[in-house]
PDB file of C-alpha atoms in Angstrom:
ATOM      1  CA  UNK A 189     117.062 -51.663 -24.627  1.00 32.00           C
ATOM      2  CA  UNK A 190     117.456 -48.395 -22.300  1.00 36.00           C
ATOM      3  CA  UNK A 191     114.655 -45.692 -22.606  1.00 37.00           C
ATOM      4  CA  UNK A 192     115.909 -42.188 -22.200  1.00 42.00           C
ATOM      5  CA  UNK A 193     113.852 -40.009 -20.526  1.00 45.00           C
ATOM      6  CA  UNK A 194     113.222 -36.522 -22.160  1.00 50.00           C
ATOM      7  CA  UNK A 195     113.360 -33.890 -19.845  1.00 52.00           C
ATOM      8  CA  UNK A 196     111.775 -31.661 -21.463  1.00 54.00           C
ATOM      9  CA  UNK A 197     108.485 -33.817 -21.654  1.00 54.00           C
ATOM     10  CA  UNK A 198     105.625 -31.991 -19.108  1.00 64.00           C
ATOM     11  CA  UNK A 199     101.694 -32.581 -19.068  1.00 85.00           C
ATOM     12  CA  UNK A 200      99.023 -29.509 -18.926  1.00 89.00           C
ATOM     13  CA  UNK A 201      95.898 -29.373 -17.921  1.00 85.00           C
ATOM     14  CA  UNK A 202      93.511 -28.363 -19.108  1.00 86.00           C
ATOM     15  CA  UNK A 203      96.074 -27.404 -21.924  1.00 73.00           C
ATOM     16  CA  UNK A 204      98.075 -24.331 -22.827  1.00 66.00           C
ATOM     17  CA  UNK A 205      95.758 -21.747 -24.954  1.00 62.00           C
ATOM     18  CA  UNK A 206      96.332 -18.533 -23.015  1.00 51.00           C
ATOM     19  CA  UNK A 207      95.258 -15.163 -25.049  1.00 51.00           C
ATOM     20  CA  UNK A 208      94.029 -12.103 -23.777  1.00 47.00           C
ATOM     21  CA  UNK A 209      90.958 -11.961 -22.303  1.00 50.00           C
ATOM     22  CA  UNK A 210      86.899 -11.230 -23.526  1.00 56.00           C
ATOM     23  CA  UNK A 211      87.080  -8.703 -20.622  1.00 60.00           C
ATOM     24  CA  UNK A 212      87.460  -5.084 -22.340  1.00 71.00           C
ATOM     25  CA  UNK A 213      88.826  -3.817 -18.836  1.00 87.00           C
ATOM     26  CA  UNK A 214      91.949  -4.982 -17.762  1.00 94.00           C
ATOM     27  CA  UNK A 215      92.127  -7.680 -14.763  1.00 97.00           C
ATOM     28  CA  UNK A 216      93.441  -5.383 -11.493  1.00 98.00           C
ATOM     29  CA  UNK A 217      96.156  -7.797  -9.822  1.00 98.00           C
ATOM     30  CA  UNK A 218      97.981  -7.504  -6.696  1.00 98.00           C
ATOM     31  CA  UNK A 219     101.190  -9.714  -6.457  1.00 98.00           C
ATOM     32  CA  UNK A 220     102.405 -11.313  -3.301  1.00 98.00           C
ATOM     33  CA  UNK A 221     105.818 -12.610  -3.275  1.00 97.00           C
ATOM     34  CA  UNK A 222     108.948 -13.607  -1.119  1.00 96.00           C
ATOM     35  CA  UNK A 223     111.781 -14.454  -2.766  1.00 94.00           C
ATOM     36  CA  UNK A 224     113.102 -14.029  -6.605  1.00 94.00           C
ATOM     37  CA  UNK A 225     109.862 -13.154  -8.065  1.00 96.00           C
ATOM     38  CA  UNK A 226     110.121 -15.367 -11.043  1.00 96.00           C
ATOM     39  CA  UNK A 227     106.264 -15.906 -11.263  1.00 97.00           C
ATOM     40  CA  UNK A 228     106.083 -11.902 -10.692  1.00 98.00           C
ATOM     41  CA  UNK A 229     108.288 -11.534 -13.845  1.00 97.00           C
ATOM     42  CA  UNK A 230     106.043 -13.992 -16.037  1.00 97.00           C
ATOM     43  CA  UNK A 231     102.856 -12.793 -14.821  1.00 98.00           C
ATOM     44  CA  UNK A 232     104.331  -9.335 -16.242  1.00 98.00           C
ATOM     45  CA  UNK A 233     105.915 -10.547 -19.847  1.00 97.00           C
ATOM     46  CA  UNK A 234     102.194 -11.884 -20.210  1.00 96.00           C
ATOM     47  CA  UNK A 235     100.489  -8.565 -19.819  1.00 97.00           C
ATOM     48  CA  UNK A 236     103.589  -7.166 -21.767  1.00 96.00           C
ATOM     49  CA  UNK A 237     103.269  -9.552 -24.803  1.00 95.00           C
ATOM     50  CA  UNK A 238      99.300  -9.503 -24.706  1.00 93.00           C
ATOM     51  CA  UNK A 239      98.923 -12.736 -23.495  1.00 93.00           C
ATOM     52  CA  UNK A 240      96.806 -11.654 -20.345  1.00 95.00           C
ATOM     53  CA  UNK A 241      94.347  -8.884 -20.006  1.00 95.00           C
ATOM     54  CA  UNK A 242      95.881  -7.582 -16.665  1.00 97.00           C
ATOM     55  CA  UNK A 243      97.367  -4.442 -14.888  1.00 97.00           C
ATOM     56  CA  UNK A 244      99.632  -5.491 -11.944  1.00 98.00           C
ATOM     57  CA  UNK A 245      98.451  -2.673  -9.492  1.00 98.00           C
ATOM     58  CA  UNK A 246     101.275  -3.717  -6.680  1.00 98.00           C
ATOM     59  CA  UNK A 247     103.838  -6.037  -5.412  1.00 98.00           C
ATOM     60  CA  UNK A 248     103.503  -6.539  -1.637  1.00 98.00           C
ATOM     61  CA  UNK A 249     106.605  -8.763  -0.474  1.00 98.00           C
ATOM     62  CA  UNK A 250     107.497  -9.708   3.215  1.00 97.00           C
ATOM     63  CA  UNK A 251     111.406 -10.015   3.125  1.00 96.00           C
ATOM     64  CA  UNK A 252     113.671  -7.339   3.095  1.00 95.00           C
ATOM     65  CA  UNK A 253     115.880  -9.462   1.139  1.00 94.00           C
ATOM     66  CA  UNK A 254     113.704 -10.124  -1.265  1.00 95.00           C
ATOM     67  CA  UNK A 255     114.503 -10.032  -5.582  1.00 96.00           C
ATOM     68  CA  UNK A 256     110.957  -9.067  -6.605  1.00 97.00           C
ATOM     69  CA  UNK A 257     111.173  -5.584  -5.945  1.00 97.00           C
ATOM     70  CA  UNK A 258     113.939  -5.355  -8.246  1.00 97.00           C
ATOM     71  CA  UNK A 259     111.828  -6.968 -10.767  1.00 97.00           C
ATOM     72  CA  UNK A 260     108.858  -5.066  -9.939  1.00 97.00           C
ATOM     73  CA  UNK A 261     110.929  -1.734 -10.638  1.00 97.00           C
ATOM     74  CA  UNK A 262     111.690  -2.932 -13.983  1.00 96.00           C
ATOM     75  CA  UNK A 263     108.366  -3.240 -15.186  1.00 96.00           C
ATOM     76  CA  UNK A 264     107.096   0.051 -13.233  1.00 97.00           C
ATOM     77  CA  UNK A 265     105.444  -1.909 -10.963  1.00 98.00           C
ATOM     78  CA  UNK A 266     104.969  -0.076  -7.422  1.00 98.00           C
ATOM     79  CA  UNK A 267     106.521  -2.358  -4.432  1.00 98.00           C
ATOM     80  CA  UNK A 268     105.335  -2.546  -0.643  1.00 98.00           C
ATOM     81  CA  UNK A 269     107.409  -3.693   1.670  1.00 98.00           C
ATOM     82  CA  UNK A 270     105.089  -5.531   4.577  1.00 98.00           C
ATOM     83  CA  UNK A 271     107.737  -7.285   7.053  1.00 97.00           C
ATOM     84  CA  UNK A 272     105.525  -9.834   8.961  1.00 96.00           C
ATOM     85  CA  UNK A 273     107.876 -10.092  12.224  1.00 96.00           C
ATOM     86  CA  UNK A 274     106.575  -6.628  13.027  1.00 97.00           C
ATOM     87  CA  UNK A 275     103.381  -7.835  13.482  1.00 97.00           C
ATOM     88  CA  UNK A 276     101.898  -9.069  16.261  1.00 96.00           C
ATOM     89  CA  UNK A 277      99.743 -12.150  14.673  1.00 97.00           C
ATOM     90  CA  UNK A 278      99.335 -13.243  11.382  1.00 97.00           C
ATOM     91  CA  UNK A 279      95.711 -11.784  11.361  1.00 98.00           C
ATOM     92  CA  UNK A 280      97.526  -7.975  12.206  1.00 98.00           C
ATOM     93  CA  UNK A 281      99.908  -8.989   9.622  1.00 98.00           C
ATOM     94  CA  UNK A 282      97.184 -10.239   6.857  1.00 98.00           C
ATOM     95  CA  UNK A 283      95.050  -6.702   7.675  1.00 98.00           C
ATOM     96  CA  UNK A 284      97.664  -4.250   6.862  1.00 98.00           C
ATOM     97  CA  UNK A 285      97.707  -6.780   3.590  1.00 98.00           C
ATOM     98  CA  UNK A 286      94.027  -6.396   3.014  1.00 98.00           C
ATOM     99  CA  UNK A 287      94.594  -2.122   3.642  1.00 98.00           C
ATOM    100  CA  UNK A 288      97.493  -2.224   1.091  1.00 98.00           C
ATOM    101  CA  UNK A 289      95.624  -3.761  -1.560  1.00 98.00           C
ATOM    102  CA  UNK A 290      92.161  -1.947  -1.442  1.00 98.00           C
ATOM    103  CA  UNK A 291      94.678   1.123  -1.486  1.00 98.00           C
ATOM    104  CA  UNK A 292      95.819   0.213  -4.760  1.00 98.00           C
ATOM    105  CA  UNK A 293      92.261  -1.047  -6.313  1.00 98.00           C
ATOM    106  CA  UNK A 294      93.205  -4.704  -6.486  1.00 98.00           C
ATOM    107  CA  UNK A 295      90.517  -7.193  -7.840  1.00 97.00           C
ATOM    108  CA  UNK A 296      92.803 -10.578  -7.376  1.00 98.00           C
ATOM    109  CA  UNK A 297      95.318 -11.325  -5.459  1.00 98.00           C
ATOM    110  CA  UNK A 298      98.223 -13.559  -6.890  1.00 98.00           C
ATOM    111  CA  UNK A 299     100.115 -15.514  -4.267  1.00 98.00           C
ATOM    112  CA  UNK A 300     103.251 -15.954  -6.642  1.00 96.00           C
ATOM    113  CA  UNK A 301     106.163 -18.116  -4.190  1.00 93.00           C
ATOM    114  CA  UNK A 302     104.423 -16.211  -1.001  1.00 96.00           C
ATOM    115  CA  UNK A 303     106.091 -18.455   1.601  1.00 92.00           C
ATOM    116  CA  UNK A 304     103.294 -17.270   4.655  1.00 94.00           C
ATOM    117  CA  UNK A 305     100.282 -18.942   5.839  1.00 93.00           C
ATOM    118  CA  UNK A 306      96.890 -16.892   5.482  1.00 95.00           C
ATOM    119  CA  UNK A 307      94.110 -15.741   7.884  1.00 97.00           C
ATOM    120  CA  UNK A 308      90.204 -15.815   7.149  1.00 97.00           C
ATOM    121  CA  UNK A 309      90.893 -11.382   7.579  1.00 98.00           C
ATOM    122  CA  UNK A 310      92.473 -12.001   3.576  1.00 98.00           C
ATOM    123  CA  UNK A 311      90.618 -14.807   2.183  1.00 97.00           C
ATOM    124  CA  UNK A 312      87.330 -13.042   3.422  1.00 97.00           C
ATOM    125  CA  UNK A 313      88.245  -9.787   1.930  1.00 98.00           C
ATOM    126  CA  UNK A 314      88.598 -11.570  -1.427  1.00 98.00           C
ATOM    127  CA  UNK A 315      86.597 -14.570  -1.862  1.00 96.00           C
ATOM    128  CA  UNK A 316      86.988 -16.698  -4.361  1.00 95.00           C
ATOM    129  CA  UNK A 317      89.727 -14.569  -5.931  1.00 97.00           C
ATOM    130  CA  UNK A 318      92.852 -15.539  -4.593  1.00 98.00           C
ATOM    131  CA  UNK A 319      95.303 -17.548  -6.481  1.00 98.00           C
ATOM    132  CA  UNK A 320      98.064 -19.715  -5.236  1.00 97.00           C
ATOM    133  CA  UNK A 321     100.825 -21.722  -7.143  1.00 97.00           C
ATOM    134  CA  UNK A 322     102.269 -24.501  -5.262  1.00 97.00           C
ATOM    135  CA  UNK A 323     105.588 -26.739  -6.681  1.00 97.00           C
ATOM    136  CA  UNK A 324     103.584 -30.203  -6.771  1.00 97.00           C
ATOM    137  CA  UNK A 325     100.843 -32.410  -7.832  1.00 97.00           C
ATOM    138  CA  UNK A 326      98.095 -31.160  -5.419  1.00 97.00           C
ATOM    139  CA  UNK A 327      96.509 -32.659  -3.277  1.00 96.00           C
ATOM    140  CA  UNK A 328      99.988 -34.760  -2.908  1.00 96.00           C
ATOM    141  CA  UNK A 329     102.816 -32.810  -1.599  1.00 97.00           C
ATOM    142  CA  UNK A 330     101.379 -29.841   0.494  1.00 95.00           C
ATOM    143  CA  UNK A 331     103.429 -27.263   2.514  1.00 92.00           C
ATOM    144  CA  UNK A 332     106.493 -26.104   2.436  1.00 92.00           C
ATOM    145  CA  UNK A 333     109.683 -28.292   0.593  1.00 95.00           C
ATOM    146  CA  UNK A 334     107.164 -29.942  -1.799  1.00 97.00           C
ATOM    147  CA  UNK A 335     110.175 -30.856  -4.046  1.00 97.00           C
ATOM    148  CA  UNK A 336     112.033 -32.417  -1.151  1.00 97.00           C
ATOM    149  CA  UNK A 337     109.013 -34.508  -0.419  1.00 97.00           C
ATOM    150  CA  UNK A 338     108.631 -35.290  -4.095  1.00 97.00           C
ATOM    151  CA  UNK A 339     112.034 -36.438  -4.341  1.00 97.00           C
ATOM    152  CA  UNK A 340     112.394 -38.580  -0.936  1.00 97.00           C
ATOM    153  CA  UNK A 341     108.771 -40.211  -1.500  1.00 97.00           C
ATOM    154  CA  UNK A 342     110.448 -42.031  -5.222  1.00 96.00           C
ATOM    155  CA  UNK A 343     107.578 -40.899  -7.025  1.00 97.00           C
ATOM    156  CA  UNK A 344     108.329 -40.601 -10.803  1.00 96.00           C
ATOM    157  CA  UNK A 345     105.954 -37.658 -11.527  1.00 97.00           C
ATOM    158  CA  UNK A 346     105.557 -34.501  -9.928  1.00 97.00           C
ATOM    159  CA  UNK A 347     105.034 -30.767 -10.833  1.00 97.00           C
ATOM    160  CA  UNK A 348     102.981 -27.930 -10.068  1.00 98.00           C
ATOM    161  CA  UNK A 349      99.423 -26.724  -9.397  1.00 98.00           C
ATOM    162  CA  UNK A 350      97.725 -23.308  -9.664  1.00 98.00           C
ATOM    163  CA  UNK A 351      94.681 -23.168  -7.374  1.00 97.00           C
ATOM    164  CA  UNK A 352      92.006 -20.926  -5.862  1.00 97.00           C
ATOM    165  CA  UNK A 353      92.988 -20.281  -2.015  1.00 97.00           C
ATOM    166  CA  UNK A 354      90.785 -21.971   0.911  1.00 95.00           C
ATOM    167  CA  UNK A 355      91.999 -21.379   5.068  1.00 92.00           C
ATOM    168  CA  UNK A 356      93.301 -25.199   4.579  1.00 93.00           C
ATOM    169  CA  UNK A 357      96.814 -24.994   3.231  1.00 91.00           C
ATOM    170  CA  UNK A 358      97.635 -25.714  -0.448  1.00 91.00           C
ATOM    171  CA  UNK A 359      93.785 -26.531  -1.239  1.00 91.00           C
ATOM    172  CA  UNK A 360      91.129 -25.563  -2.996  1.00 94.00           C
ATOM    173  CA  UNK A 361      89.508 -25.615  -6.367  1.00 96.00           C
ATOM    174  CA  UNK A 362      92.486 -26.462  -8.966  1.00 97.00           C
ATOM    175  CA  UNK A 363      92.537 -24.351 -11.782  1.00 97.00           C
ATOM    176  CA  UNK A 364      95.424 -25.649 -14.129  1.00 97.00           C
ATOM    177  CA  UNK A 365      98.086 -28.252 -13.193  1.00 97.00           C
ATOM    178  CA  UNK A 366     101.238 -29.296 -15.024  1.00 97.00           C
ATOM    179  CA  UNK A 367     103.234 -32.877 -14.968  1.00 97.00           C
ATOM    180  CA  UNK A 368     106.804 -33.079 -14.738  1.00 97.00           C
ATOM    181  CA  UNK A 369     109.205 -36.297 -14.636  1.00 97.00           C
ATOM    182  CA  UNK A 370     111.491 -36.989 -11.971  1.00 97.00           C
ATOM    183  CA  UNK A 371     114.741 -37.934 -13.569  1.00 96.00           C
ATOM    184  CA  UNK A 372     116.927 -40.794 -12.075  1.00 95.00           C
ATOM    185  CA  UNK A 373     119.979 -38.033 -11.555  1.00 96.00           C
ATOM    186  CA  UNK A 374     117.772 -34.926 -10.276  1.00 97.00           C
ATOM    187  CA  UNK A 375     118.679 -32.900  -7.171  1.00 97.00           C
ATOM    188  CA  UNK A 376     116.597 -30.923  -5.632  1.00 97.00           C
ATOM    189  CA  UNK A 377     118.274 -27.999  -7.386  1.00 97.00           C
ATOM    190  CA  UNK A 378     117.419 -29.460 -10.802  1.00 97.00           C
ATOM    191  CA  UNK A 379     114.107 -30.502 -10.670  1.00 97.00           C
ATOM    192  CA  UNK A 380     112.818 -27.030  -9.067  1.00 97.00           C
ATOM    193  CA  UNK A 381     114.422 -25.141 -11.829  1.00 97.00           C
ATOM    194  CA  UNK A 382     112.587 -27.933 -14.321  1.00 96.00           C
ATOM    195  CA  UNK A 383     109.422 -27.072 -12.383  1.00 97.00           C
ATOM    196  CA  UNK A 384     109.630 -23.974 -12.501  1.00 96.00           C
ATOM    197  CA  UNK A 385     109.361 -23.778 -16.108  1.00 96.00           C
ATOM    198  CA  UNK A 386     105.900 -24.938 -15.987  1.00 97.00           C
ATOM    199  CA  UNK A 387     105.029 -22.484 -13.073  1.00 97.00           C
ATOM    200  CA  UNK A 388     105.917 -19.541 -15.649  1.00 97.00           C
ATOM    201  CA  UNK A 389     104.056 -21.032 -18.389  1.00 96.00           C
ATOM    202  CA  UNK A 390     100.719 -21.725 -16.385  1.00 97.00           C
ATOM    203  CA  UNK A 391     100.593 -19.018 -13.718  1.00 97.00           C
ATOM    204  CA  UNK A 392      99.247 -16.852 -16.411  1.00 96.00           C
ATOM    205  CA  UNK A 393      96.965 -19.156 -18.029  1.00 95.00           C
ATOM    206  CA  UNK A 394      95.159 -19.855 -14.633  1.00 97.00           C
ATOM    207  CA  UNK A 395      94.079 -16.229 -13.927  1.00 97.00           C
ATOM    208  CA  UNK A 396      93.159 -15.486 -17.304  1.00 95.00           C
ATOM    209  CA  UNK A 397      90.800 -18.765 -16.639  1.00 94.00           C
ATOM    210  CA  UNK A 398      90.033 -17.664 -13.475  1.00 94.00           C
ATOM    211  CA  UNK A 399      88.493 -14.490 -14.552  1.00 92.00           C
ATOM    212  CA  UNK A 400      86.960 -16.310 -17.224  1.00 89.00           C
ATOM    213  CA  UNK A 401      85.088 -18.662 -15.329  1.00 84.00           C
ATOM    214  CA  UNK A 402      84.006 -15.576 -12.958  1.00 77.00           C
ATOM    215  CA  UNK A 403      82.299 -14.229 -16.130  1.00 70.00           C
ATOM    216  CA  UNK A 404      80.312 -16.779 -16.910  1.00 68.00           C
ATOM    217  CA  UNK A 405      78.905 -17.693 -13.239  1.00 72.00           C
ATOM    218  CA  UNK A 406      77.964 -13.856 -13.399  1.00 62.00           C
TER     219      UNK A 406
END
């Protein structure tokens, strides 16, 4: 007998309930990005369809060549361009960061595919309230090509966590994370578009929690 894998099939947890939140006042994000800003564009259907109590205040993104803006446009969204290589260090770099979004009255900041390391001059300008999405299983799989490692390791299950931000990379508390199965045919292509999927559905989800869980430690 052959079993078929369906690859479809994912794992949430703690499971999918996202609706808007008990906060009457509306969640004030700031969105870093670097590439297609496909978590930018699901973060923003959520607020759009009610699913998240959130305003996305701006979109700061760090390569010219960069999609988001283009999405951020379409949803009215403000975008800053901050090009890192003309700053001296990353803590110069992660300052004018820190000026941008105090300038637009941010509350969290959303690292949504931001491809550069932080400093302590961000994470101590917003403790505890920086979120990070990473393509894997945390703690397996950290830094960059996550889905590369996945794939040459021959583990059968990977996917993607959405965490609170620490100085060490990919760490920190875990918020939501989501299972997918590595199929006997997948590319790399394939099973970051499969992954994916699950980034858009629990991106969302983890900062409504987020904030929730702020609430009730207050």
């Amino acid at each position: 007998m052959t079993l078929r894998l369906d690859s479809t099939v994912s794992l949430v947890a703690p499971s999918l309930s996202i609706c808007p939140s008990d906060q009457s006042t509306p969640l004030k994000l700031g969105i870093l990005a670097s590439g297609s800003g496909s978590n930018f564009e699901a973060v923003a259907q959520a607020i759009a369809d009610q699913q998240l109590n959130a305003q996305i205040q701006v979109l700061i993104y760090n390569n010219p060549k960069a999609k988001a803006p283009i999405r951020a446009a379409n949803h009215g969204v403000e975008a800053v361009l901050l090009n890192h290589r003309e700053y001296t260090n990353r803590e110069a770099f992660d300052g004018q960061i820190v000026n941008t979004l105090q300038q637009y009255d941010v509350d969290w900041v959303i690292m949504a595919g931001w491809m550069r390391l932080v400093t302590p001059v961000l994470i101590d300008a917003f403790p505890d309230k920086i979120i990070n999405i990473h393509p894997s299983l945390l703690p397996s799989f950290k830094g960059i090509n996550a889905v590369e490692q996945a794939l040459a390791s021959g583990v059968k299950i990977t996917g993607c966590t959405v965490h609170l931000v620490c100085l060490e990379v990919d760490s920190g508390p875990i918020l939501i994370q989501a299972a997918v199965p590595i199929l006997p045919d997948d590319t790399v292509e394939t099973l970051h578009t499969r992954i994916q999927i699950q980034e858009h559905l629990i991106l969302p989800q983890a900062i409504a929690l987020a904030a929730a869980r702020e609430i009730s430690q207050q």
